[in-house]
Amino acid sequence: MIRTDWTREEIKQIYFQPILELVYQAATVHRQYHTPSEVQVCTLLSIKTGGCPEDCAYCSQSVKYNTNVPVHKLLDLPTVLQKAREAKQAGSTRFCMGAAWREVRDNKDFDKVLEMIRGIKELGLEVCCTLGMLTAEQAQKLKEAGLYAYNHNLDTSEEYYEKIITTRTFQDRIKTLENVRKAGISVCSGGIIGLGETDEDRISMLHTLATLPQHPESVPINALVAIEGTPLAKQKRVSVWEMLRMIATARILMPQAMVRLSAGRLEMPIAEQALCFLAGANSIFAGDKLLTTPNPTFDQDQAMFQLLNLQPRQAYKAHASLSS
Ligand code: SAM
Ligand code: DTB
Ligand code: SF4
């Protein structure tokens, strides 16, 4: 049964179970709603890197911090299409374009992104974007161009939000998610752990996601990639147990969603990633780069898929919770 009325207390009880009980429960739910050997493979491309006016404390692309990320303006259409073809060749079925923007502006760059979406859709890939805040009209334009999904993370709890980002509010994030939903675009929204937040914050973020009027179709769980030069540069790496708790709880609360084991895989041995798949993760980012940081190589992921007998999920497979 799909519920959007979870209470914090219920979520706490799920989250704080002994870890093996939690994983077992999540694995059980996972098997009721998904084919456990199937994993969605997505590829990321940063189409506009760095120079972002926001002050997200984790991010390599904010102008507020001195990081070593080379800034570049919007990539051109042929370059992006070439990357999309390569991603498809390597077995990805979703191509996600990220831009270091605070919000989308109605300018030439937006028109170029719409062109990119049309071109990538023609390749038969699911197209996803993450471009910052959107108005309802912009979301509609993205939909008309053929956008399948939009990624817009809550990142952390409402309570901890201002410790991490001061240049926008949690409510701004929710508003964009509403605009995306209204336009009939598949919603991708999750967060990051390892920002110095407490278990209560993690529960609170999951509570917000699981009590949206409709669950996101995909929920990325990122482990912080600590970036030199940012305020969070010295954060300790999260453990596999913390990732498992988040993934398993997300899986139980939002059974139909794709739960994505996102940033942080580079540091995880196959055995740890296998536990995450057991706990209900069924999507990953592949390709040797995320947006600005490294990710496991194609060969490493091939070897993992073979070892664990995993199959890539096909593109545009009907999502139970999407009406169209
Ligand atoms: N600028 C847009 C935005 O913030 O919505 C889109 C791009 S932004 C880089 C996309 C997401 O990547 C963020 O919301 C955050 O969840 C994730 N992210 C960014 N830097 C990260 C890091 N160092 N470690 C883990 N996740 C990160
Ligand atoms: C998401 O949840 N994680 C991705 C994607 N959505 C855009 C981004 C991860 C970024 C990790 C740090 C970097 O490469 O800059
Ligand atoms: Fe900008 Fe997005 Fe990075 Fe925040 S996470 S600084 S909005 S690129």
mmCIF file with all atom_site columns, N, CA and C in Angstrom, residues 128-197:
data_model
loop_
_atom_site.group_PDB
_atom_site.id
_atom_site.type_symbol
_atom_site.label_atom_id
_atom_site.label_alt_id
_atom_site.label_comp_id
_atom_site.label_asym_id
_atom_site.label_entity_id
_atom_site.label_seq_id
_atom_site.pdbx_PDB_ins_code
_atom_site.Cartn_x
_atom_site.Cartn_y
_atom_site.Cartn_z
_atom_site.occupancy
_atom_site.B_iso_or_equiv
_atom_site.pdbx_formal_charge
_atom_site.auth_seq_id
_atom_site.auth_comp_id
_atom_site.auth_asym_id
_atom_site.auth_atom_id
_atom_site.pdbx_PDB_model_num
ATOM 1   N N  . CYS A 1 128 ? 16.692 13.820 -18.424 1.00 0.00 ? 128 CYS A N  1
ATOM 2   C CA . CYS A 1 128 ? 16.490 14.430 -17.117 1.00 0.00 ? 128 CYS A CA 1
ATOM 3   C C  . CYS A 1 128 ? 17.336 15.700 -17.068 1.00 0.00 ? 128 CYS A C  1
ATOM 4   N N  . CYS A 1 129 ? 16.882 16.691 -16.316 1.00 0.00 ? 129 CYS A N  1
ATOM 5   C CA . CYS A 1 129 ? 17.679 17.907 -16.130 1.00 0.00 ? 129 CYS A CA 1
ATOM 6   C C  . CYS A 1 129 ? 17.692 18.272 -14.667 1.00 0.00 ? 129 CYS A C  1
ATOM 7   N N  . THR A 1 130 ? 18.711 18.990 -14.263 1.00 0.00 ? 130 THR A N  1
ATOM 8   C CA . THR A 1 130 ? 18.739 19.599 -12.935 1.00 0.00 ? 130 THR A CA 1
ATOM 9   C C  . THR A 1 130 ? 19.361 20.970 -13.127 1.00 0.00 ? 130 THR A C  1
ATOM 10  N N  . LEU A 1 131 ? 18.486 21.992 -13.104 1.00 0.00 ? 131 LEU A N  1
ATOM 11  C CA . LEU A 1 131 ? 18.894 23.337 -13.536 1.00 0.00 ? 131 LEU A CA 1
ATOM 12  C C  . LEU A 1 131 ? 18.604 24.386 -12.472 1.00 0.00 ? 131 LEU A C  1
ATOM 13  N N  . GLY A 1 132 ? 18.220 23.961 -11.268 1.00 0.00 ? 132 GLY A N  1
ATOM 14  C CA . GLY A 1 132 ? 17.845 24.919 -10.227 1.00 0.00 ? 132 GLY A CA 1
ATOM 15  C C  . GLY A 1 132 ? 16.346 25.172 -10.235 1.00 0.00 ? 132 GLY A C  1
ATOM 16  N N  . MET A 1 133 ? 15.968 26.336 -9.693  1.00 0.00 ? 133 MET A N  1
ATOM 17  C CA . MET A 1 133 ? 14.526 26.598 -9.539  1.00 0.00 ? 133 MET A CA 1
ATOM 18  C C  . MET A 1 133 ? 13.853 26.858 -10.883 1.00 0.00 ? 133 MET A C  1
ATOM 19  N N  . LEU A 1 134 ? 12.583 26.501 -10.950 1.00 0.00 ? 134 LEU A N  1
ATOM 20  C CA . LEU A 1 134 ? 11.783 26.634 -12.174 1.00 0.00 ? 134 LEU A CA 1
ATOM 21  C C  . LEU A 1 134 ? 10.451 27.281 -11.861 1.00 0.00 ? 134 LEU A C  1
ATOM 22  N N  . THR A 1 135 ? 9.933  28.087 -12.796 1.00 0.00 ? 135 THR A N  1
ATOM 23  C CA . THR A 1 135 ? 8.547  28.533 -12.687 1.00 0.00 ? 135 THR A CA 1
ATOM 24  C C  . THR A 1 135 ? 7.657  27.470 -13.334 1.00 0.00 ? 135 THR A C  1
ATOM 25  N N  . ALA A 1 136 ? 6.356  27.618 -13.133 1.00 0.00 ? 136 ALA A N  1
ATOM 26  C CA . ALA A 1 136 ? 5.409  26.671 -13.733 1.00 0.00 ? 136 ALA A CA 1
ATOM 27  C C  . ALA A 1 136 ? 5.521  26.713 -15.260 1.00 0.00 ? 136 ALA A C  1
ATOM 28  N N  . GLU A 1 137 ? 5.711  27.907 -15.813 1.00 0.00 ? 137 GLU A N  1
ATOM 29  C CA . GLU A 1 137 ? 5.784  28.055 -17.277 1.00 0.00 ? 137 GLU A CA 1
ATOM 30  C C  . GLU A 1 137 ? 7.038  27.382 -17.819 1.00 0.00 ? 137 GLU A C  1
ATOM 31  N N  . GLN A 1 138 ? 8.150  27.547 -17.108 1.00 0.00 ? 138 GLN A N  1
ATOM 32  C CA . GLN A 1 138 ? 9.395  26.919 -17.567 1.00 0.00 ? 138 GLN A CA 1
ATOM 33  C C  . GLN A 1 138 ? 9.279  25.394 -17.516 1.00 0.00 ? 138 GLN A C  1
ATOM 34  N N  . ALA A 1 139 ? 8.638  24.901 -16.467 1.00 0.00 ? 139 ALA A N  1
ATOM 35  C CA . ALA A 1 139 ? 8.448  23.449 -16.349 1.00 0.00 ? 139 ALA A CA 1
ATOM 36  C C  . ALA A 1 139 ? 7.623  22.951 -17.534 1.00 0.00 ? 139 ALA A C  1
ATOM 37  N N  . GLN A 1 140 ? 6.610  23.719 -17.897 1.00 0.00 ? 140 GLN A N  1
ATOM 38  C CA . GLN A 1 140 ? 5.753  23.349 -19.030 1.00 0.00 ? 140 GLN A CA 1
ATOM 39  C C  . GLN A 1 140 ? 6.562  23.295 -20.326 1.00 0.00 ? 140 GLN A C  1
ATOM 40  N N  . LYS A 1 141 ? 7.452  24.279 -20.502 1.00 0.00 ? 141 LYS A N  1
ATOM 41  C CA . LYS A 1 141 ? 8.282  24.299 -21.718 1.00 0.00 ? 141 LYS A CA 1
ATOM 42  C C  . LYS A 1 141 ? 9.217  23.091 -21.770 1.00 0.00 ? 141 LYS A C  1
ATOM 43  N N  . LEU A 1 142 ? 9.743  22.740 -20.617 1.00 0.00 ? 142 LEU A N  1
ATOM 44  C CA . LEU A 1 142 ? 10.635 21.568 -20.563 1.00 0.00 ? 142 LEU A CA 1
ATOM 45  C C  . LEU A 1 142 ? 9.857  20.308 -20.938 1.00 0.00 ? 142 LEU A C  1
ATOM 46  N N  . LYS A 1 143 ? 8.653  20.222 -20.417 1.00 0.00 ? 143 LYS A N  1
ATOM 47  C CA . LYS A 1 143 ? 7.797  19.062 -20.709 1.00 0.00 ? 143 LYS A CA 1
ATOM 48  C C  . LYS A 1 143 ? 7.521  18.983 -22.214 1.00 0.00 ? 143 LYS A C  1
ATOM 49  N N  . GLU A 1 144 ? 7.175  20.135 -22.792 1.00 0.00 ? 144 GLU A N  1
ATOM 50  C CA . GLU A 1 144 ? 6.850  20.151 -24.227 1.00 0.00 ? 144 GLU A CA 1
ATOM 51  C C  . GLU A 1 144 ? 8.057  19.760 -25.083 1.00 0.00 ? 144 GLU A C  1
ATOM 52  N N  . ALA A 1 145 ? 9.252  20.073 -24.596 1.00 0.00 ? 145 ALA A N  1
ATOM 53  C CA . ALA A 1 145 ? 10.464 19.711 -25.349 1.00 0.00 ? 145 ALA A CA 1
ATOM 54  C C  . ALA A 1 145 ? 10.761 18.212 -25.231 1.00 0.00 ? 145 ALA A C  1
ATOM 55  N N  . GLY A 1 146 ? 10.089 17.540 -24.300 1.00 0.00 ? 146 GLY A N  1
ATOM 56  C CA . GLY A 1 146 ? 10.284 16.091 -24.173 1.00 0.00 ? 146 GLY A CA 1
ATOM 57  C C  . GLY A 1 146 ? 11.012 15.671 -22.906 1.00 0.00 ? 146 GLY A C  1
ATOM 58  N N  . LEU A 1 147 ? 11.145 16.600 -21.956 1.00 0.00 ? 147 LEU A N  1
ATOM 59  C CA . LEU A 1 147 ? 11.828 16.227 -20.704 1.00 0.00 ? 147 LEU A CA 1
ATOM 60  C C  . LEU A 1 147 ? 11.033 15.149 -19.972 1.00 0.00 ? 147 LEU A C  1
ATOM 61  N N  . TYR A 1 148 ? 11.734 14.123 -19.511 1.00 0.00 ? 148 TYR A N  1
ATOM 62  C CA . TYR A 1 148 ? 11.065 13.019 -18.820 1.00 0.00 ? 148 TYR A CA 1
ATOM 63  C C  . TYR A 1 148 ? 11.073 13.239 -17.313 1.00 0.00 ? 148 TYR A C  1
ATOM 64  N N  . ALA A 1 149 ? 12.232 13.644 -16.776 1.00 0.00 ? 149 ALA A N  1
ATOM 65  C CA . ALA A 1 149 ? 12.346 13.783 -15.317 1.00 0.00 ? 149 ALA A CA 1
ATOM 66  C C  . ALA A 1 149 ? 13.106 15.063 -14.970 1.00 0.00 ? 149 ALA A C  1
ATOM 67  N N  . TYR A 1 150 ? 12.832 15.587 -13.786 1.00 0.00 ? 150 TYR A N  1
ATOM 68  C CA . TYR A 1 150 ? 13.565 16.756 -13.302 1.00 0.00 ? 150 TYR A CA 1
ATOM 69  C C  . TYR A 1 150 ? 14.106 16.456 -11.915 1.00 0.00 ? 150 TYR A C  1
ATOM 70  N N  . ASN A 1 151 ? 15.406 16.660 -11.738 1.00 0.00 ? 151 ASN A N  1
ATOM 71  C CA . ASN A 1 151 ? 16.027 16.432 -10.428 1.00 0.00 ? 151 ASN A CA 1
ATOM 72  C C  . ASN A 1 151 ? 16.123 17.751 -9.659  1.00 0.00 ? 151 ASN A C  1
ATOM 73  N N  . HIS A 1 152 ? 15.606 17.724 -8.450  1.00 0.00 ? 152 HIS A N  1
ATOM 74  C CA . HIS A 1 152 ? 15.665 18.909 -7.595  1.00 0.00 ? 152 HIS A CA 1
ATOM 75  C C  . HIS A 1 152 ? 15.657 18.378 -6.163  1.00 0.00 ? 152 HIS A C  1
ATOM 76  N N  . ASN A 1 153 ? 16.814 18.312 -5.550  1.00 0.00 ? 153 ASN A N  1
ATOM 77  C CA . ASN A 1 153 ? 16.914 17.666 -4.243  1.00 0.00 ? 153 ASN A CA 1
ATOM 78  C C  . ASN A 1 153 ? 16.516 18.591 -3.099  1.00 0.00 ? 153 ASN A C  1
ATOM 79  N N  . LEU A 1 154 ? 15.943 17.984 -2.060  1.00 0.00 ? 154 LEU A N  1
ATOM 80  C CA . LEU A 1 154 ? 15.709 18.757 -0.836  1.00 0.00 ? 154 LEU A CA 1
ATOM 81  C C  . LEU A 1 154 ? 17.029 18.968 -0.126  1.00 0.00 ? 154 LEU A C  1
ATOM 82  N N  . ASP A 1 155 ? 17.956 18.056 -0.366  1.00 0.00 ? 155 ASP A N  1
ATOM 83  C CA . ASP A 1 155 ? 19.315 18.083 0.186   1.00 0.00 ? 155 ASP A CA 1
ATOM 84  C C  . ASP A 1 155 ? 19.400 17.722 1.658   1.00 0.00 ? 155 ASP A C  1
ATOM 85  N N  . THR A 1 156 ? 18.613 18.426 2.508   1.00 0.00 ? 156 THR A N  1
ATOM 86  C CA . THR A 1 156 ? 18.649 18.091 3.939   1.00 0.00 ? 156 THR A CA 1
ATOM 87  C C  . THR A 1 156 ? 17.293 18.429 4.554   1.00 0.00 ? 156 THR A C  1
ATOM 88  N N  . SER A 1 157 ? 17.204 18.358 5.884   1.00 0.00 ? 157 SER A N  1
ATOM 89  C CA . SER A 1 157 ? 15.905 18.620 6.519   1.00 0.00 ? 157 SER A CA 1
ATOM 90  C C  . SER A 1 157 ? 15.561 20.104 6.481   1.00 0.00 ? 157 SER A C  1
ATOM 91  N N  . GLU A 1 158 ? 14.307 20.404 6.666   1.00 0.00 ? 158 GLU A N  1
ATOM 92  C CA . GLU A 1 158 ? 13.869 21.802 6.739   1.00 0.00 ? 158 GLU A CA 1
ATOM 93  C C  . GLU A 1 158 ? 14.580 22.510 7.894   1.00 0.00 ? 158 GLU A C  1
ATOM 94  N N  . GLU A 1 159 ? 14.767 21.795 9.014   1.00 0.00 ? 159 GLU A N  1
ATOM 95  C CA . GLU A 1 159 ? 15.370 22.372 10.222  1.00 0.00 ? 159 GLU A CA 1
ATOM 96  C C  . GLU A 1 159 ? 16.854 22.698 10.013  1.00 0.00 ? 159 GLU A C  1
ATOM 97  N N  . TYR A 1 160 ? 17.548 21.853 9.271   1.00 0.00 ? 160 TYR A N  1
ATOM 98  C CA . TYR A 1 160 ? 19.005 22.018 9.112   1.00 0.00 ? 160 TYR A CA 1
ATOM 99  C C  . TYR A 1 160 ? 19.338 22.863 7.872   1.00 0.00 ? 160 TYR A C  1
ATOM 100 N N  . TYR A 1 161 ? 18.320 23.133 7.071   1.00 0.00 ? 161 TYR A N  1
ATOM 101 C CA . TYR A 1 161 ? 18.540 23.753 5.759   1.00 0.00 ? 161 TYR A CA 1
ATOM 102 C C  . TYR A 1 161 ? 19.405 25.013 5.813   1.00 0.00 ? 161 TYR A C  1
ATOM 103 N N  . GLU A 1 162 ? 19.080 25.930 6.752   1.00 0.00 ? 162 GLU A N  1
ATOM 104 C CA . GLU A 1 162 ? 19.798 27.220 6.754   1.00 0.00 ? 162 GLU A CA 1
ATOM 105 C C  . GLU A 1 162 ? 21.243 27.096 7.221   1.00 0.00 ? 162 GLU A C  1
ATOM 106 N N  . LYS A 1 163 ? 21.606 25.938 7.760   1.00 0.00 ? 163 LYS A N  1
ATOM 107 C CA . LYS A 1 163 ? 23.014 25.713 8.117   1.00 0.00 ? 163 LYS A CA 1
ATOM 108 C C  . LYS A 1 163 ? 23.821 25.362 6.861   1.00 0.00 ? 163 LYS A C  1
ATOM 109 N N  . ILE A 1 164 ? 23.128 24.962 5.827   1.00 0.00 ? 164 ILE A N  1
ATOM 110 C CA . ILE A 1 164 ? 23.783 24.463 4.619   1.00 0.00 ? 164 ILE A CA 1
ATOM 111 C C  . ILE A 1 164 ? 23.661 25.437 3.456   1.00 0.00 ? 164 ILE A C  1
ATOM 112 N N  . ILE A 1 165 ? 22.511 26.091 3.363   1.00 0.00 ? 165 ILE A N  1
ATOM 113 C CA . ILE A 1 165 ? 22.260 27.022 2.250   1.00 0.00 ? 165 ILE A CA 1
ATOM 114 C C  . ILE A 1 165 ? 21.533 28.233 2.812   1.00 0.00 ? 165 ILE A C  1
ATOM 115 N N  . THR A 1 166 ? 22.050 29.434 2.505   1.00 0.00 ? 166 THR A N  1
ATOM 116 C CA . THR A 1 166 ? 21.343 30.615 3.017   1.00 0.00 ? 166 THR A CA 1
ATOM 117 C C  . THR A 1 166 ? 20.728 31.432 1.884   1.00 0.00 ? 166 THR A C  1
ATOM 118 N N  . THR A 1 167 ? 21.090 31.104 0.642   1.00 0.00 ? 167 THR A N  1
ATOM 119 C CA . THR A 1 167 ? 20.649 31.936 -0.480  1.00 0.00 ? 167 THR A CA 1
ATOM 120 C C  . THR A 1 167 ? 19.288 31.539 -1.052  1.00 0.00 ? 167 THR A C  1
ATOM 121 N N  . ARG A 1 168 ? 18.669 30.506 -0.496  1.00 0.00 ? 168 ARG A N  1
ATOM 122 C CA . ARG A 1 168 ? 17.293 30.153 -0.868  1.00 0.00 ? 168 ARG A CA 1
ATOM 123 C C  . ARG A 1 168 ? 16.696 29.379 0.300   1.00 0.00 ? 168 ARG A C  1
ATOM 124 N N  . THR A 1 169 ? 15.390 29.150 0.248   1.00 0.00 ? 169 THR A N  1
ATOM 125 C CA . THR A 1 169 ? 14.745 28.466 1.368   1.00 0.00 ? 169 THR A CA 1
ATOM 126 C C  . THR A 1 169 ? 14.273 27.069 0.967   1.00 0.00 ? 169 THR A C  1
ATOM 127 N N  . PHE A 1 170 ? 13.998 26.284 1.992   1.00 0.00 ? 170 PHE A N  1
ATOM 128 C CA . PHE A 1 170 ? 13.442 24.945 1.799   1.00 0.00 ? 170 PHE A CA 1
ATOM 129 C C  . PHE A 1 170 ? 12.122 25.061 1.015   1.00 0.00 ? 170 PHE A C  1
ATOM 130 N N  . GLN A 1 171 ? 11.355 26.114 1.360   1.00 0.00 ? 171 GLN A N  1
ATOM 131 C CA . GLN A 1 171 ? 10.064 26.311 0.699   1.00 0.00 ? 171 GLN A CA 1
ATOM 132 C C  . GLN A 1 171 ? 10.235 26.586 -0.794  1.00 0.00 ? 171 GLN A C  1
ATOM 133 N N  . ASP A 1 172 ? 11.322 27.280 -1.170  1.00 0.00 ? 172 ASP A N  1
ATOM 134 C CA . ASP A 1 172 ? 11.605 27.495 -2.605  1.00 0.00 ? 172 ASP A CA 1
ATOM 135 C C  . ASP A 1 172 ? 11.740 26.152 -3.315  1.00 0.00 ? 172 ASP A C  1
ATOM 136 N N  . ARG A 1 173 ? 12.407 25.217 -2.631  1.00 0.00 ? 173 ARG A N  1
ATOM 137 C CA . ARG A 1 173 ? 12.632 23.888 -3.217  1.00 0.00 ? 173 ARG A CA 1
ATOM 138 C C  . ARG A 1 173 ? 11.284 23.198 -3.448  1.00 0.00 ? 173 ARG A C  1
ATOM 139 N N  . ILE A 1 174 ? 10.442 23.249 -2.413  1.00 0.00 ? 174 ILE A N  1
ATOM 140 C CA . ILE A 1 174 ? 9.130  22.594 -2.498  1.00 0.00 ? 174 ILE A CA 1
ATOM 141 C C  . ILE A 1 174 ? 8.296  23.191 -3.640  1.00 0.00 ? 174 ILE A C  1
ATOM 142 N N  . LYS A 1 175 ? 8.397  24.499 -3.783  1.00 0.00 ? 175 LYS A N  1
ATOM 143 C CA . LYS A 1 175 ? 7.616  25.193 -4.824  1.00 0.00 ? 175 LYS A CA 1
ATOM 144 C C  . LYS A 1 175 ? 8.018  24.681 -6.209  1.00 0.00 ? 175 LYS A C  1
ATOM 145 N N  . THR A 1 176 ? 9.331  24.552 -6.451  1.00 0.00 ? 176 THR A N  1
ATOM 146 C CA . THR A 1 176 ? 9.783  24.039 -7.753  1.00 0.00 ? 176 THR A CA 1
ATOM 147 C C  . THR A 1 176 ? 9.283  22.611 -7.964  1.00 0.00 ? 176 THR A C  1
ATOM 148 N N  . LEU A 1 177 ? 9.345  21.805 -6.910  1.00 0.00 ? 177 LEU A N  1
ATOM 149 C CA . LEU A 1 177 ? 8.849  20.428 -7.052  1.00 0.00 ? 177 LEU A CA 1
ATOM 150 C C  . LEU A 1 177 ? 7.371  20.424 -7.449  1.00 0.00 ? 177 LEU A C  1
ATOM 151 N N  . GLU A 1 178 ? 6.603  21.358 -6.891  1.00 0.00 ? 178 GLU A N  1
ATOM 152 C CA . GLU A 1 178 ? 5.177  21.459 -7.262  1.00 0.00 ? 178 GLU A CA 1
ATOM 153 C C  . GLU A 1 178 ? 5.033  21.815 -8.739  1.00 0.00 ? 178 GLU A C  1
ATOM 154 N N  . ASN A 1 179 ? 5.870  22.756 -9.186  1.00 0.00 ? 179 ASN A N  1
ATOM 155 C CA . ASN A 1 179 ? 5.790  23.169 -10.589 1.00 0.00 ? 179 ASN A CA 1
ATOM 156 C C  . ASN A 1 179 ? 6.140  22.020 -11.537 1.00 0.00 ? 179 ASN A C  1
ATOM 157 N N  . VAL A 1 180 ? 7.121  21.225 -11.137 1.00 0.00 ? 180 VAL A N  1
ATOM 158 C CA . VAL A 1 180 ? 7.537  20.081 -11.947 1.00 0.00 ? 180 VAL A CA 1
ATOM 159 C C  . VAL A 1 180 ? 6.390  19.064 -12.006 1.00 0.00 ? 180 VAL A C  1
ATOM 160 N N  . ARG A 1 181 ? 5.819  18.790 -10.871 1.00 0.00 ? 181 ARG A N  1
ATOM 161 C CA . ARG A 1 181 ? 4.716  17.818 -10.775 1.00 0.00 ? 181 ARG A CA 1
ATOM 162 C C  . ARG A 1 181 ? 3.533  18.259 -11.626 1.00 0.00 ? 181 ARG A C  1
ATOM 163 N N  . LYS A 1 182 ? 3.183  19.553 -11.507 1.00 0.00 ? 182 LYS A N  1
ATOM 164 C CA . LYS A 1 182 ? 2.034  20.081 -12.261 1.00 0.00 ? 182 LYS A CA 1
ATOM 165 C C  . LYS A 1 182 ? 2.216  19.922 -13.768 1.00 0.00 ? 182 LYS A C  1
ATOM 166 N N  . ALA A 1 183 ? 3.474  20.052 -14.209 1.00 0.00 ? 183 ALA A N  1
ATOM 167 C CA . ALA A 1 183 ? 3.745  19.953 -15.653 1.00 0.00 ? 183 ALA A CA 1
ATOM 168 C C  . ALA A 1 183 ? 3.723  18.500 -16.139 1.00 0.00 ? 183 ALA A C  1
ATOM 169 N N  . GLY A 1 184 ? 3.566  17.558 -15.223 1.00 0.00 ? 184 GLY A N  1
ATOM 170 C CA . GLY A 1 184 ? 3.508  16.150 -15.627 1.00 0.00 ? 184 GLY A CA 1
ATOM 171 C C  . GLY A 1 184 ? 4.875  15.543 -15.878 1.00 0.00 ? 184 GLY A C  1
ATOM 172 N N  . ILE A 1 185 ? 5.892  16.145 -15.281 1.00 0.00 ? 185 ILE A N  1
ATOM 173 C CA . ILE A 1 185 ? 7.263  15.626 -15.406 1.00 0.00 ? 185 ILE A CA 1
ATOM 174 C C  . ILE A 1 185 ? 7.528  14.710 -14.211 1.00 0.00 ? 185 ILE A C  1
ATOM 175 N N  . SER A 1 186 ? 8.266  13.640 -14.448 1.00 0.00 ? 186 SER A N  1
ATOM 176 C CA . SER A 1 186 ? 8.615  12.703 -13.379 1.00 0.00 ? 186 SER A CA 1
ATOM 177 C C  . SER A 1 186 ? 9.532  13.425 -12.368 1.00 0.00 ? 186 SER A C  1
ATOM 178 N N  . VAL A 1 187 ? 9.219  13.285 -11.099 1.00 0.00 ? 187 VAL A N  1
ATOM 179 C CA . VAL A 1 187 ? 9.947  14.026 -10.069 1.00 0.00 ? 187 VAL A CA 1
ATOM 180 C C  . VAL A 1 187 ? 11.092 13.188 -9.492  1.00 0.00 ? 187 VAL A C  1
ATOM 181 N N  . CYS A 1 188 ? 12.289 13.770 -9.471  1.00 0.00 ? 188 CYS A N  1
ATOM 182 C CA . CYS A 1 188 ? 13.453 13.123 -8.864  1.00 0.00 ? 188 CYS A CA 1
ATOM 183 C C  . CYS A 1 188 ? 13.919 14.031 -7.732  1.00 0.00 ? 188 CYS A C  1
ATOM 184 N N  . SER A 1 189 ? 13.792 13.568 -6.492  1.00 0.00 ? 189 SER A N  1
ATOM 185 C CA . SER A 1 189 ? 14.191 14.411 -5.374  1.00 0.00 ? 189 SER A CA 1
ATOM 186 C C  . SER A 1 189 ? 14.636 13.577 -4.182  1.00 0.00 ? 189 SER A C  1
ATOM 187 N N  . GLY A 1 190 ? 15.797 13.931 -3.682  1.00 0.00 ? 190 GLY A N  1
ATOM 188 C CA . GLY A 1 190 ? 16.336 13.225 -2.523  1.00 0.00 ? 190 GLY A CA 1
ATOM 189 C C  . GLY A 1 190 ? 17.250 14.156 -1.756  1.00 0.00 ? 190 GLY A C  1
ATOM 190 N N  . GLY A 1 191 ? 18.388 13.638 -1.309  1.00 0.00 ? 191 GLY A N  1
ATOM 191 C CA . GLY A 1 191 ? 19.254 14.500 -0.521  1.00 0.00 ? 191 GLY A CA 1
ATOM 192 C C  . GLY A 1 191 ? 20.640 13.928 -0.342  1.00 0.00 ? 191 GLY A C  1
ATOM 193 N N  . ILE A 1 192 ? 21.351 14.580 0.582   1.00 0.00 ? 192 ILE A N  1
ATOM 194 C CA . ILE A 1 192 ? 22.748 14.218 0.849   1.00 0.00 ? 192 ILE A CA 1
ATOM 195 C C  . ILE A 1 192 ? 22.867 13.878 2.327   1.00 0.00 ? 192 ILE A C  1
ATOM 196 N N  . ILE A 1 193 ? 23.637 12.876 2.669   1.00 0.00 ? 193 ILE A N  1
ATOM 197 C CA . ILE A 1 193 ? 23.964 12.667 4.078   1.00 0.00 ? 193 ILE A CA 1
ATOM 198 C C  . ILE A 1 193 ? 25.462 12.894 4.286   1.00 0.00 ? 193 ILE A C  1
ATOM 199 N N  . GLY A 1 194 ? 25.801 13.264 5.520   1.00 0.00 ? 194 GLY A N  1
ATOM 200 C CA . GLY A 1 194 ? 27.201 13.542 5.831   1.00 0.00 ? 194 GLY A CA 1
ATOM 201 C C  . GLY A 1 194 ? 27.509 15.023 5.886   1.00 0.00 ? 194 GLY A C  1
ATOM 202 N N  . LEU A 1 195 ? 26.438 15.850 6.015   1.00 0.00 ? 195 LEU A N  1
ATOM 203 C CA . LEU A 1 195 ? 26.630 17.308 6.055   1.00 0.00 ? 195 LEU A CA 1
ATOM 204 C C  . LEU A 1 195 ? 26.750 17.800 7.495   1.00 0.00 ? 195 LEU A C  1
ATOM 205 N N  . GLY A 1 196 ? 26.783 16.863 8.445   1.00 0.00 ? 196 GLY A N  1
ATOM 206 C CA . GLY A 1 196 ? 26.816 17.261 9.855   1.00 0.00 ? 196 GLY A CA 1
ATOM 207 C C  . GLY A 1 196 ? 25.433 17.212 10.474  1.00 0.00 ? 196 GLY A C  1
ATOM 208 N N  . GLU A 1 197 ? 24.470 16.698 9.724   1.00 0.00 ? 197 GLU A N  1
ATOM 209 C CA . GLU A 1 197 ? 23.090 16.613 10.221  1.00 0.00 ? 197 GLU A CA 1
ATOM 210 C C  . GLU A 1 197 ? 22.941 15.421 11.183  1.00 0.00 ? 197 GLU A C  1
#
